[in-house]
Amino acid sequence: MRGRPHSCELHAGATRLARARQATLGSVSNHLPPAAEARLAEIRSSGTWGSSLTPDEFAAVRSAGFEPAGQVLGAAVYNVGYTGGYGCPGAWGGYSNAWAPAARTQVSSRGGYGSFGPMVKTLYEARRTAISRMVAECVELGGHGVVGVRLTIGQFPAGGLEFKAIGTAVRAPLAPRLRRPFTSDLSGQDFAKLVHSGWMPAGLVLGITIAARHDDWRTVGQTRWSSGNAEVTGWTELVNDARHDARLQLAEDVKRMGAEGVVIANMDLRVRERECPAQEGGRDHVVEAVNIGTAIVRFQSKDPDRARQSPLAIMSLDPQRRQAARVDIGQNRR
């Protein structure tokens, strides 16, 4: 395998990352809940650290020149009240076929009647609050960033939703501290591959969209049993619009981060049906598209000569194949 990046490379990477981050983001608030302060104080005084890394991830992070600083957590419980989308989304967007209403997809980012904009704003705010608190814990532990972040949403028993971000804070010895540490949902192995290839995480980026569409006369007709096996054009448009807008929102978040690109680990699409609130007996379909990825920046120029000097060792993990290779070599030597 390729060896660890040199300390000057990590220093350059941290400097480049700091410039990109500071150009677009403010400093991290050090305000933490008392329980979090007590837990971090215990970690610092004990001289030990915990992590959510597997042994393979730990070895990979170490191979990239980083070491764990401790497990970090950010959480926020939100009550979801006004969501928007109380109209009949897009049901009166146009007319066709003898004045029958033809539906159009209503996408949250465009606003308008029936939009779920308030709900999407809450989903962004809650996730970013949880991430910000996790990053604040990373700062307290002297970390340069957080790897292996898992973003989850769960029902809170008393009502509302709990948004949680958990990961492992890591630091690079001798590298300068960052004004705002990076965050990444990459595994330890993928994080190491990224660093070895001359790139660093800048931060988690989100693309969230809720799109809704009323089941118009054409959609209802295409979903009848008598229609046979045929495309439901309204639902196809709904899904495509939701995915497209989520990608656009993700790209905007990458630009806001000051990064060069993004690697995506999770693209989630959820579809639900509801009774149309503005038309008795009518049905709507609502799609929530969520893209989560890690924005990245380059800290090392691509050097083909160096790549040739650092060959990658490859060994088959198939014991039968290795045994057959040994037999062939032995027979050739005879």
mmCIF file of C-alpha atoms in Angstrom:
data_model
loop_
_atom_site.group_PDB
_atom_site.id
_atom_site.type_symbol
_atom_site.label_atom_id
_atom_site.label_comp_id
_atom_site.label_asym_id
_atom_site.label_seq_id
_atom_site.Cartn_x
_atom_site.Cartn_y
_atom_site.Cartn_z
ATOM 1 C CA MET A 1 0.000 0.000 0.000
ATOM 2 C CA ARG A 2 0.955 3.588 -0.430
ATOM 3 C CA GLY A 3 2.509 5.082 2.731
ATOM 4 C CA ARG A 4 1.128 7.850 4.879
ATOM 5 C CA PRO A 5 0.908 11.341 3.448
ATOM 6 C CA HIS A 6 3.874 13.465 4.533
ATOM 7 C CA SER A 7 3.209 15.919 7.384
ATOM 8 C CA CYS A 8 3.748 18.884 5.044
ATOM 9 C CA GLU A 9 1.036 17.481 2.751
ATOM 10 C CA LEU A 10 -1.426 17.281 5.629
ATOM 11 C CA HIS A 11 -0.395 20.781 6.678
ATOM 12 C CA ALA A 12 -1.079 22.029 3.150
ATOM 13 C CA GLY A 13 -4.357 20.161 3.068
ATOM 14 C CA ALA A 14 -5.483 21.643 6.372
ATOM 15 C CA THR A 15 -4.480 25.139 5.226
ATOM 16 C CA ARG A 16 -6.353 24.793 1.924
ATOM 17 C CA LEU A 17 -9.366 23.395 3.718
ATOM 18 C CA ALA A 18 -9.313 26.208 6.279
ATOM 19 C CA ARG A 19 -9.283 28.850 3.541
ATOM 20 C CA ALA A 20 -12.197 27.241 1.727
ATOM 21 C CA ARG A 21 -14.212 26.886 4.899
ATOM 22 C CA GLN A 22 -13.483 30.321 6.364
ATOM 23 C CA ALA A 23 -14.454 32.004 3.112
ATOM 24 C CA THR A 24 -18.022 30.775 3.449
ATOM 25 C CA LEU A 25 -18.715 29.780 7.059
ATOM 26 C CA GLY A 26 -18.458 31.430 10.445
ATOM 27 C CA SER A 27 -16.814 30.025 13.518
ATOM 28 C CA VAL A 28 -18.420 27.218 15.505
ATOM 29 C CA SER A 29 -20.393 28.105 18.592
ATOM 30 C CA ASN A 30 -18.808 26.642 21.707
ATOM 31 C CA HIS A 31 -22.159 26.473 23.504
ATOM 32 C CA LEU A 32 -22.876 22.874 24.417
ATOM 33 C CA PRO A 33 -25.475 21.258 26.684
ATOM 34 C CA PRO A 34 -24.212 20.584 30.242
ATOM 35 C CA ALA A 35 -24.362 16.820 29.682
ATOM 36 C CA ALA A 36 -22.117 17.135 26.618
ATOM 37 C CA GLU A 37 -19.657 19.379 28.486
ATOM 38 C CA ALA A 38 -19.431 16.836 31.299
ATOM 39 C CA ARG A 39 -18.875 13.942 28.892
ATOM 40 C CA LEU A 40 -16.117 15.781 26.993
ATOM 41 C CA ALA A 41 -14.436 16.803 30.247
ATOM 42 C CA GLU A 42 -14.395 13.163 31.299
ATOM 43 C CA ILE A 43 -12.823 12.146 27.979
ATOM 44 C CA ARG A 44 -10.093 14.784 28.302
ATOM 45 C CA SER A 45 -9.302 13.932 31.927
ATOM 46 C CA SER A 46 -9.237 10.161 31.339
ATOM 47 C CA GLY A 47 -6.566 10.330 28.625
ATOM 48 C CA THR A 48 -8.517 7.758 26.590
ATOM 49 C CA TRP A 49 -10.844 8.075 23.653
ATOM 50 C CA GLY A 50 -13.831 6.267 22.219
ATOM 51 C CA SER A 51 -14.949 5.922 18.626
ATOM 52 C CA SER A 52 -17.580 4.464 16.345
ATOM 53 C CA LEU A 53 -14.851 3.071 14.057
ATOM 54 C CA THR A 54 -14.400 -0.593 13.261
ATOM 55 C CA PRO A 55 -10.860 -2.006 13.580
ATOM 56 C CA ASP A 56 -10.422 -1.763 9.802
ATOM 57 C CA GLU A 57 -11.591 1.845 9.802
ATOM 58 C CA PHE A 58 -9.228 2.693 12.667
ATOM 59 C CA ALA A 59 -6.269 1.226 10.766
ATOM 60 C CA ALA A 60 -7.270 3.108 7.614
ATOM 61 C CA VAL A 61 -7.565 6.446 9.427
ATOM 62 C CA ARG A 62 -4.137 5.902 10.987
ATOM 63 C CA SER A 63 -2.648 5.086 7.576
ATOM 64 C CA ALA A 64 -3.810 8.502 6.370
ATOM 65 C CA GLY A 65 -1.890 10.276 9.136
ATOM 66 C CA PHE A 66 -4.835 10.904 11.458
ATOM 67 C CA GLU A 67 -5.714 9.584 14.913
ATOM 68 C CA PRO A 68 -9.064 9.389 16.729
ATOM 69 C CA ALA A 69 -9.804 12.087 19.298
ATOM 70 C CA GLY A 70 -13.129 10.708 20.552
ATOM 71 C CA GLN A 71 -16.717 9.978 19.649
ATOM 72 C CA VAL A 72 -18.857 13.082 19.100
ATOM 73 C CA LEU A 73 -22.597 13.589 18.993
ATOM 74 C CA GLY A 74 -25.082 16.280 18.034
ATOM 75 C CA ALA A 75 -28.836 16.033 18.556
ATOM 76 C CA ALA A 76 -31.928 18.202 18.210
ATOM 77 C CA VAL A 77 -35.612 17.444 18.781
ATOM 78 C CA TYR A 78 -38.013 19.426 16.596
ATOM 79 C CA ASN A 79 -41.764 19.705 16.749
ATOM 80 C CA VAL A 80 -43.114 19.677 13.206
ATOM 81 C CA GLY A 81 -46.156 21.920 13.114
ATOM 82 C CA TYR A 82 -46.836 23.866 9.948
ATOM 83 C CA THR A 83 -45.533 21.904 6.961
ATOM 84 C CA GLY A 84 -47.171 23.708 4.071
ATOM 85 C CA GLY A 85 -48.689 21.692 1.262
ATOM 86 C CA TYR A 86 -52.255 22.247 2.425
ATOM 87 C CA GLY A 87 -53.553 23.035 -1.034
ATOM 88 C CA CYS A 88 -54.133 20.603 -3.848
ATOM 89 C CA PRO A 89 -50.614 20.653 -5.332
ATOM 90 C CA GLY A 90 -50.630 21.598 -8.977
ATOM 91 C CA ALA A 91 -54.181 20.460 -9.606
ATOM 92 C CA TRP A 92 -55.101 23.662 -11.404
ATOM 93 C CA GLY A 93 -51.893 24.210 -13.316
ATOM 94 C CA GLY A 94 -53.600 23.960 -16.720
ATOM 95 C CA TYR A 95 -56.467 22.467 -18.620
ATOM 96 C CA SER A 96 -56.720 19.933 -21.378
ATOM 97 C CA ASN A 97 -59.086 17.335 -22.764
ATOM 98 C CA ALA A 98 -62.378 19.182 -22.535
ATOM 99 C CA TRP A 99 -61.458 21.308 -19.531
ATOM 100 C CA ALA A 100 -60.373 18.451 -17.289
ATOM 101 C CA PRO A 101 -57.726 19.770 -14.864
ATOM 102 C CA ALA A 102 -54.191 18.712 -15.776
ATOM 103 C CA ALA A 103 -51.860 18.417 -12.762
ATOM 104 C CA ARG A 104 -48.353 19.817 -12.516
ATOM 105 C CA THR A 105 -45.692 18.874 -10.038
ATOM 106 C CA GLN A 106 -45.252 21.325 -7.165
ATOM 107 C CA VAL A 107 -41.606 21.443 -5.966
ATOM 108 C CA SER A 108 -40.735 22.934 -2.573
ATOM 109 C CA SER A 109 -37.835 25.099 -3.775
ATOM 110 C CA ARG A 110 -40.055 26.937 -6.265
ATOM 111 C CA GLY A 111 -42.627 27.986 -3.695
ATOM 112 C CA GLY A 112 -46.180 28.599 -4.790
ATOM 113 C CA TYR A 113 -49.575 27.290 -3.803
ATOM 114 C CA GLY A 114 -49.401 23.870 -2.164
ATOM 115 C CA SER A 115 -45.617 23.970 -1.641
ATOM 116 C CA PHE A 116 -43.958 22.084 1.247
ATOM 117 C CA GLY A 117 -41.342 24.842 1.624
ATOM 118 C CA PRO A 118 -41.811 25.274 5.426
ATOM 119 C CA MET A 119 -41.267 21.536 5.960
ATOM 120 C CA VAL A 120 -38.093 21.483 3.862
ATOM 121 C CA LYS A 121 -36.749 24.516 5.743
ATOM 122 C CA THR A 122 -37.267 22.624 9.018
ATOM 123 C CA LEU A 123 -35.532 19.503 7.688
ATOM 124 C CA TYR A 124 -32.484 21.565 6.702
ATOM 125 C CA GLU A 125 -32.392 23.507 9.957
ATOM 126 C CA ALA A 126 -32.735 20.439 12.190
ATOM 127 C CA ARG A 127 -30.009 18.469 10.428
ATOM 128 C CA ARG A 128 -27.614 21.424 10.385
ATOM 129 C CA THR A 129 -28.255 22.084 14.076
ATOM 130 C CA ALA A 130 -27.337 18.492 14.931
ATOM 131 C CA ILE A 131 -24.220 18.665 12.725
ATOM 132 C CA SER A 132 -23.169 21.998 14.256
ATOM 133 C CA ARG A 133 -23.376 20.586 17.790
ATOM 134 C CA MET A 134 -21.370 17.546 16.753
ATOM 135 C CA VAL A 135 -18.706 19.824 15.255
ATOM 136 C CA ALA A 136 -18.645 21.885 18.466
ATOM 137 C CA GLU A 137 -17.776 18.711 20.380
ATOM 138 C CA CYS A 138 -15.025 17.994 17.849
ATOM 139 C CA VAL A 139 -13.571 21.462 18.530
ATOM 140 C CA GLU A 140 -13.592 20.788 22.277
ATOM 141 C CA LEU A 141 -11.559 17.610 21.711
ATOM 142 C CA GLY A 142 -9.027 19.397 19.497
ATOM 143 C CA GLY A 143 -10.069 17.508 16.371
ATOM 144 C CA HIS A 144 -9.572 18.565 12.765
ATOM 145 C CA GLY A 145 -12.714 16.848 11.560
ATOM 146 C CA VAL A 146 -15.310 14.120 11.975
ATOM 147 C CA VAL A 147 -15.411 10.928 9.904
ATOM 148 C CA GLY A 148 -18.035 8.217 9.563
ATOM 149 C CA VAL A 149 -20.909 10.587 10.369
ATOM 150 C CA ARG A 150 -24.340 8.959 10.540
ATOM 151 C CA LEU A 151 -27.369 11.241 10.213
ATOM 152 C CA THR A 152 -30.565 9.672 11.528
ATOM 153 C CA ILE A 153 -34.149 10.781 12.155
ATOM 154 C CA GLY A 154 -36.376 9.067 14.689
ATOM 155 C CA GLN A 155 -39.750 9.582 16.328
ATOM 156 C CA PHE A 156 -39.484 11.219 19.734
ATOM 157 C CA PRO A 157 -41.724 9.429 22.285
ATOM 158 C CA ALA A 158 -43.250 12.683 23.559
ATOM 159 C CA GLY A 159 -43.902 13.903 20.015
ATOM 160 C CA GLY A 160 -41.829 15.453 17.274
ATOM 161 C CA LEU A 161 -38.711 14.178 15.560
ATOM 162 C CA GLU A 162 -35.184 13.610 16.895
ATOM 163 C CA PHE A 163 -32.382 14.505 14.490
ATOM 164 C CA LYS A 164 -29.028 12.970 15.430
ATOM 165 C CA ALA A 165 -25.495 13.172 14.039
ATOM 166 C CA ILE A 166 -22.818 10.871 15.439
ATOM 167 C CA GLY A 167 -19.258 10.263 14.279
ATOM 168 C CA THR A 168 -15.613 10.054 15.337
ATOM 169 C CA ALA A 169 -13.489 13.178 15.750
ATOM 170 C CA VAL A 170 -9.997 12.789 14.255
ATOM 171 C CA ARG A 171 -6.875 14.957 14.318
ATOM 172 C CA ALA A 172 -3.650 15.163 12.330
ATOM 173 C CA PRO A 173 -0.628 15.701 14.587
ATOM 174 C CA LEU A 174 1.366 18.892 13.819
ATOM 175 C CA ALA A 175 -1.337 20.223 11.463
ATOM 176 C CA PRO A 176 -2.840 23.666 12.276
ATOM 177 C CA ARG A 177 -6.238 23.829 13.918
ATOM 178 C CA LEU A 178 -9.173 24.655 11.671
ATOM 179 C CA ARG A 179 -11.615 27.416 12.407
ATOM 180 C CA ARG A 180 -14.348 24.949 11.562
ATOM 181 C CA PRO A 181 -13.478 21.227 11.405
ATOM 182 C CA PHE A 182 -14.561 19.189 8.383
ATOM 183 C CA THR A 183 -17.358 16.622 8.505
ATOM 184 C CA SER A 184 -17.694 13.519 6.349
ATOM 185 C CA ASP A 185 -20.030 10.559 6.096
ATOM 186 C CA LEU A 186 -17.275 8.505 4.471
ATOM 187 C CA SER A 187 -16.116 5.343 6.210
ATOM 188 C CA GLY A 188 -12.597 5.223 7.614
ATOM 189 C CA GLN A 189 -11.399 3.284 4.563
ATOM 190 C CA ASP A 190 -12.989 5.702 2.090
ATOM 191 C CA PHE A 191 -11.624 8.674 4.037
ATOM 192 C CA ALA A 192 -8.114 7.203 3.792
ATOM 193 C CA LYS A 193 -8.510 6.599 0.048
ATOM 194 C CA LEU A 194 -9.584 10.213 -0.379
ATOM 195 C CA VAL A 195 -6.557 11.578 1.504
ATOM 196 C CA HIS A 196 -4.108 9.256 -0.290
ATOM 197 C CA SER A 197 -5.433 10.499 -3.636
ATOM 198 C CA GLY A 198 -4.777 14.137 -2.705
ATOM 199 C CA TRP A 199 -8.243 15.246 -1.571
ATOM 200 C CA MET A 200 -9.731 16.307 1.776
ATOM 201 C CA PRO A 201 -13.342 16.473 3.003
ATOM 202 C CA ALA A 202 -14.752 19.978 3.355
ATOM 203 C CA GLY A 203 -18.042 19.089 4.998
ATOM 204 C CA LEU A 204 -21.382 17.359 4.780
ATOM 205 C CA VAL A 205 -23.715 18.782 2.145
ATOM 206 C CA LEU A 206 -27.442 18.289 1.767
ATOM 207 C CA GLY A 207 -29.962 18.384 -1.039
ATOM 208 C CA ILE A 208 -33.558 18.125 0.224
ATOM 209 C CA THR A 209 -36.720 18.454 -1.830
ATOM 210 C CA ILE A 210 -40.386 17.646 -1.295
ATOM 211 C CA ALA A 211 -42.446 17.449 -4.472
ATOM 212 C CA ALA A 212 -46.188 16.862 -4.670
ATOM 213 C CA ARG A 213 -48.592 16.117 -7.495
ATOM 214 C CA HIS A 214 -52.315 15.695 -7.673
ATOM 215 C CA ASP A 215 -53.577 12.521 -9.356
ATOM 216 C CA ASP A 216 -55.357 14.116 -12.317
ATOM 217 C CA TRP A 217 -57.708 12.444 -14.759
ATOM 218 C CA ARG A 218 -54.825 11.136 -16.899
ATOM 219 C CA THR A 219 -53.008 9.592 -13.923
ATOM 220 C CA VAL A 220 -56.177 7.979 -12.622
ATOM 221 C CA GLY A 221 -56.834 6.482 -16.045
ATOM 222 C CA GLN A 222 -53.299 5.149 -16.417
ATOM 223 C CA THR A 223 -53.438 3.391 -13.027
ATOM 224 C CA ARG A 224 -56.622 1.465 -13.683
ATOM 225 C CA TRP A 225 -56.333 -2.289 -14.077
ATOM 226 C CA SER A 226 -57.788 -2.065 -17.566
ATOM 227 C CA SER A 227 -54.892 0.149 -18.712
ATOM 228 C CA GLY A 228 -52.508 -2.804 -18.650
ATOM 229 C CA ASN A 229 -48.748 -2.469 -18.391
ATOM 230 C CA ALA A 230 -48.038 1.152 -19.214
ATOM 231 C CA GLU A 231 -46.040 4.078 -17.877
ATOM 232 C CA VAL A 232 -47.785 6.415 -15.458
ATOM 233 C CA THR A 233 -46.478 9.664 -16.903
ATOM 234 C CA GLY A 234 -47.601 11.845 -13.988
ATOM 235 C CA TRP A 235 -45.735 9.765 -11.413
ATOM 236 C CA THR A 236 -42.656 9.615 -13.655
ATOM 237 C CA GLU A 237 -42.663 13.401 -13.862
ATOM 238 C CA LEU A 238 -43.091 13.658 -10.094
ATOM 239 C CA VAL A 239 -40.105 11.425 -9.330
ATOM 240 C CA ASN A 240 -37.883 13.040 -11.967
ATOM 241 C CA ASP A 241 -38.698 16.557 -10.757
ATOM 242 C CA ALA A 242 -37.951 15.598 -7.142
ATOM 243 C CA ARG A 243 -34.616 13.940 -7.963
ATOM 244 C CA HIS A 244 -33.561 16.785 -10.246
ATOM 245 C CA ASP A 245 -34.327 19.487 -7.709
ATOM 246 C CA ALA A 246 -32.562 17.577 -4.908
ATOM 247 C CA ARG A 247 -29.420 17.428 -7.062
ATOM 248 C CA LEU A 248 -29.659 21.168 -7.726
ATOM 249 C CA GLN A 249 -29.980 21.896 -3.998
ATOM 250 C CA LEU A 250 -26.988 19.654 -3.306
ATOM 251 C CA ALA A 251 -24.898 21.515 -5.889
ATOM 252 C CA GLU A 252 -25.833 24.834 -4.261
ATOM 253 C CA ASP A 253 -24.706 23.500 -0.875
ATOM 254 C CA VAL A 254 -21.355 22.428 -2.376
ATOM 255 C CA LYS A 255 -20.918 25.929 -3.797
ATOM 256 C CA ARG A 256 -21.794 27.457 -0.418
ATOM 257 C CA MET A 257 -19.167 25.246 1.200
ATOM 258 C CA GLY A 258 -16.502 26.557 -1.177
ATOM 259 C CA ALA A 259 -15.651 23.017 -2.304
ATOM 260 C CA GLU A 260 -14.765 21.630 -5.743
ATOM 261 C CA GLY A 261 -16.999 18.582 -5.854
ATOM 262 C CA VAL A 262 -18.983 16.052 -3.880
ATOM 263 C CA VAL A 263 -18.979 12.303 -3.308
ATOM 264 C CA ILE A 264 -22.423 10.952 -2.484
ATOM 265 C CA ALA A 265 -23.042 8.106 -0.083
ATOM 266 C CA ASN A 266 -26.810 8.288 0.317
ATOM 267 C CA MET A 267 -29.664 9.140 -2.066
ATOM 268 C CA ASP A 268 -33.002 8.481 -0.408
ATOM 269 C CA LEU A 269 -36.448 8.727 -2.020
ATOM 270 C CA ARG A 270 -39.680 8.269 -0.094
ATOM 271 C CA VAL A 271 -43.143 8.282 -1.643
ATOM 272 C CA ARG A 272 -46.446 8.578 0.205
ATOM 273 C CA GLU A 273 -50.065 8.978 -0.757
ATOM 274 C CA ARG A 274 -52.629 11.227 0.893
ATOM 275 C CA GLU A 275 -56.196 12.382 0.380
ATOM 276 C CA CYS A 276 -56.232 15.694 -1.447
ATOM 277 C CA PRO A 277 -57.095 18.415 1.119
ATOM 278 C CA ALA A 278 -58.802 20.588 -1.484
ATOM 279 C CA GLN A 279 -60.749 18.020 -3.510
ATOM 280 C CA GLU A 280 -63.051 15.459 -1.984
ATOM 281 C CA GLY A 281 -62.199 11.956 -3.160
ATOM 282 C CA GLY A 282 -59.010 13.107 -4.870
ATOM 283 C CA ARG A 283 -55.557 11.738 -4.137
ATOM 284 C CA ASP A 284 -52.097 13.315 -4.065
ATOM 285 C CA HIS A 285 -48.656 11.722 -4.138
ATOM 286 C CA VAL A 286 -45.819 13.326 -2.201
ATOM 287 C CA VAL A 287 -42.123 12.540 -2.751
ATOM 288 C CA GLU A 288 -39.323 13.456 -0.345
ATOM 289 C CA ALA A 289 -35.875 13.271 -1.967
ATOM 290 C CA VAL A 290 -32.792 13.578 0.265
ATOM 291 C CA ASN A 291 -29.222 13.552 -1.057
ATOM 292 C CA ILE A 292 -26.399 13.526 1.500
ATOM 293 C CA GLY A 293 -22.744 13.671 0.510
ATOM 294 C CA THR A 294 -19.289 14.906 1.425
ATOM 295 C CA ALA A 295 -17.969 18.008 -0.336
ATOM 296 C CA ILE A 296 -14.253 17.698 -1.117
ATOM 297 C CA VAL A 297 -11.297 19.971 -1.965
ATOM 298 C CA ARG A 298 -7.960 19.107 -3.549
ATOM 299 C CA PHE A 299 -4.795 19.635 -1.500
ATOM 300 C CA GLN A 300 -2.244 17.779 -3.615
ATOM 301 C CA SER A 301 -1.473 18.002 -7.320
ATOM 302 C CA LYS A 302 -1.601 14.803 -9.281
ATOM 303 C CA ASP A 303 1.958 13.544 -9.751
ATOM 304 C CA PRO A 304 2.197 10.585 -12.158
ATOM 305 C CA ASP A 305 5.899 10.039 -11.344
ATOM 306 C CA ARG A 306 5.115 9.659 -7.664
ATOM 307 C CA ALA A 307 2.272 7.308 -8.442
ATOM 308 C CA ARG A 308 4.661 5.068 -10.358
ATOM 309 C CA GLN A 309 7.076 5.062 -7.408
ATOM 310 C CA SER A 310 4.342 3.920 -5.013
ATOM 311 C CA PRO A 311 2.957 0.638 -6.368
ATOM 312 C CA LEU A 312 -0.147 -0.822 -4.819
ATOM 313 C CA ALA A 313 0.300 -4.365 -3.529
ATOM 314 C CA ILE A 314 -2.520 -6.685 -4.530
ATOM 315 C CA MET A 315 -3.094 -10.119 -3.009
ATOM 316 C CA SER A 316 -5.871 -12.497 -3.874
ATOM 317 C CA LEU A 317 -8.209 -13.219 -0.967
ATOM 318 C CA ASP A 318 -9.263 -16.538 -2.508
ATOM 319 C CA PRO A 319 -7.276 -19.302 -0.670
ATOM 320 C CA GLN A 320 -7.951 -21.901 -3.385
ATOM 321 C CA ARG A 321 -6.622 -19.577 -6.075
ATOM 322 C CA ARG A 322 -3.490 -18.812 -4.006
ATOM 323 C CA GLN A 323 -2.878 -22.533 -3.460
ATOM 324 C CA ALA A 324 -3.257 -23.227 -7.190
ATOM 325 C CA ALA A 325 -0.749 -20.449 -7.924
ATOM 326 C CA ARG A 326 1.771 -22.003 -5.512
ATOM 327 C CA VAL A 327 1.400 -25.404 -7.196
ATOM 328 C CA ASP A 328 1.989 -23.854 -10.636
ATOM 329 C CA ILE A 329 5.098 -22.048 -9.426
ATOM 330 C CA GLY A 330 6.457 -25.229 -7.872
ATOM 331 C CA GLN A 331 5.912 -27.237 -11.057
ATOM 332 C CA ASN A 332 7.622 -24.557 -13.166
ATOM 333 C CA ARG A 333 10.687 -24.598 -10.910
ATOM 334 C CA ARG A 334 11.050 -28.316 -11.399
#
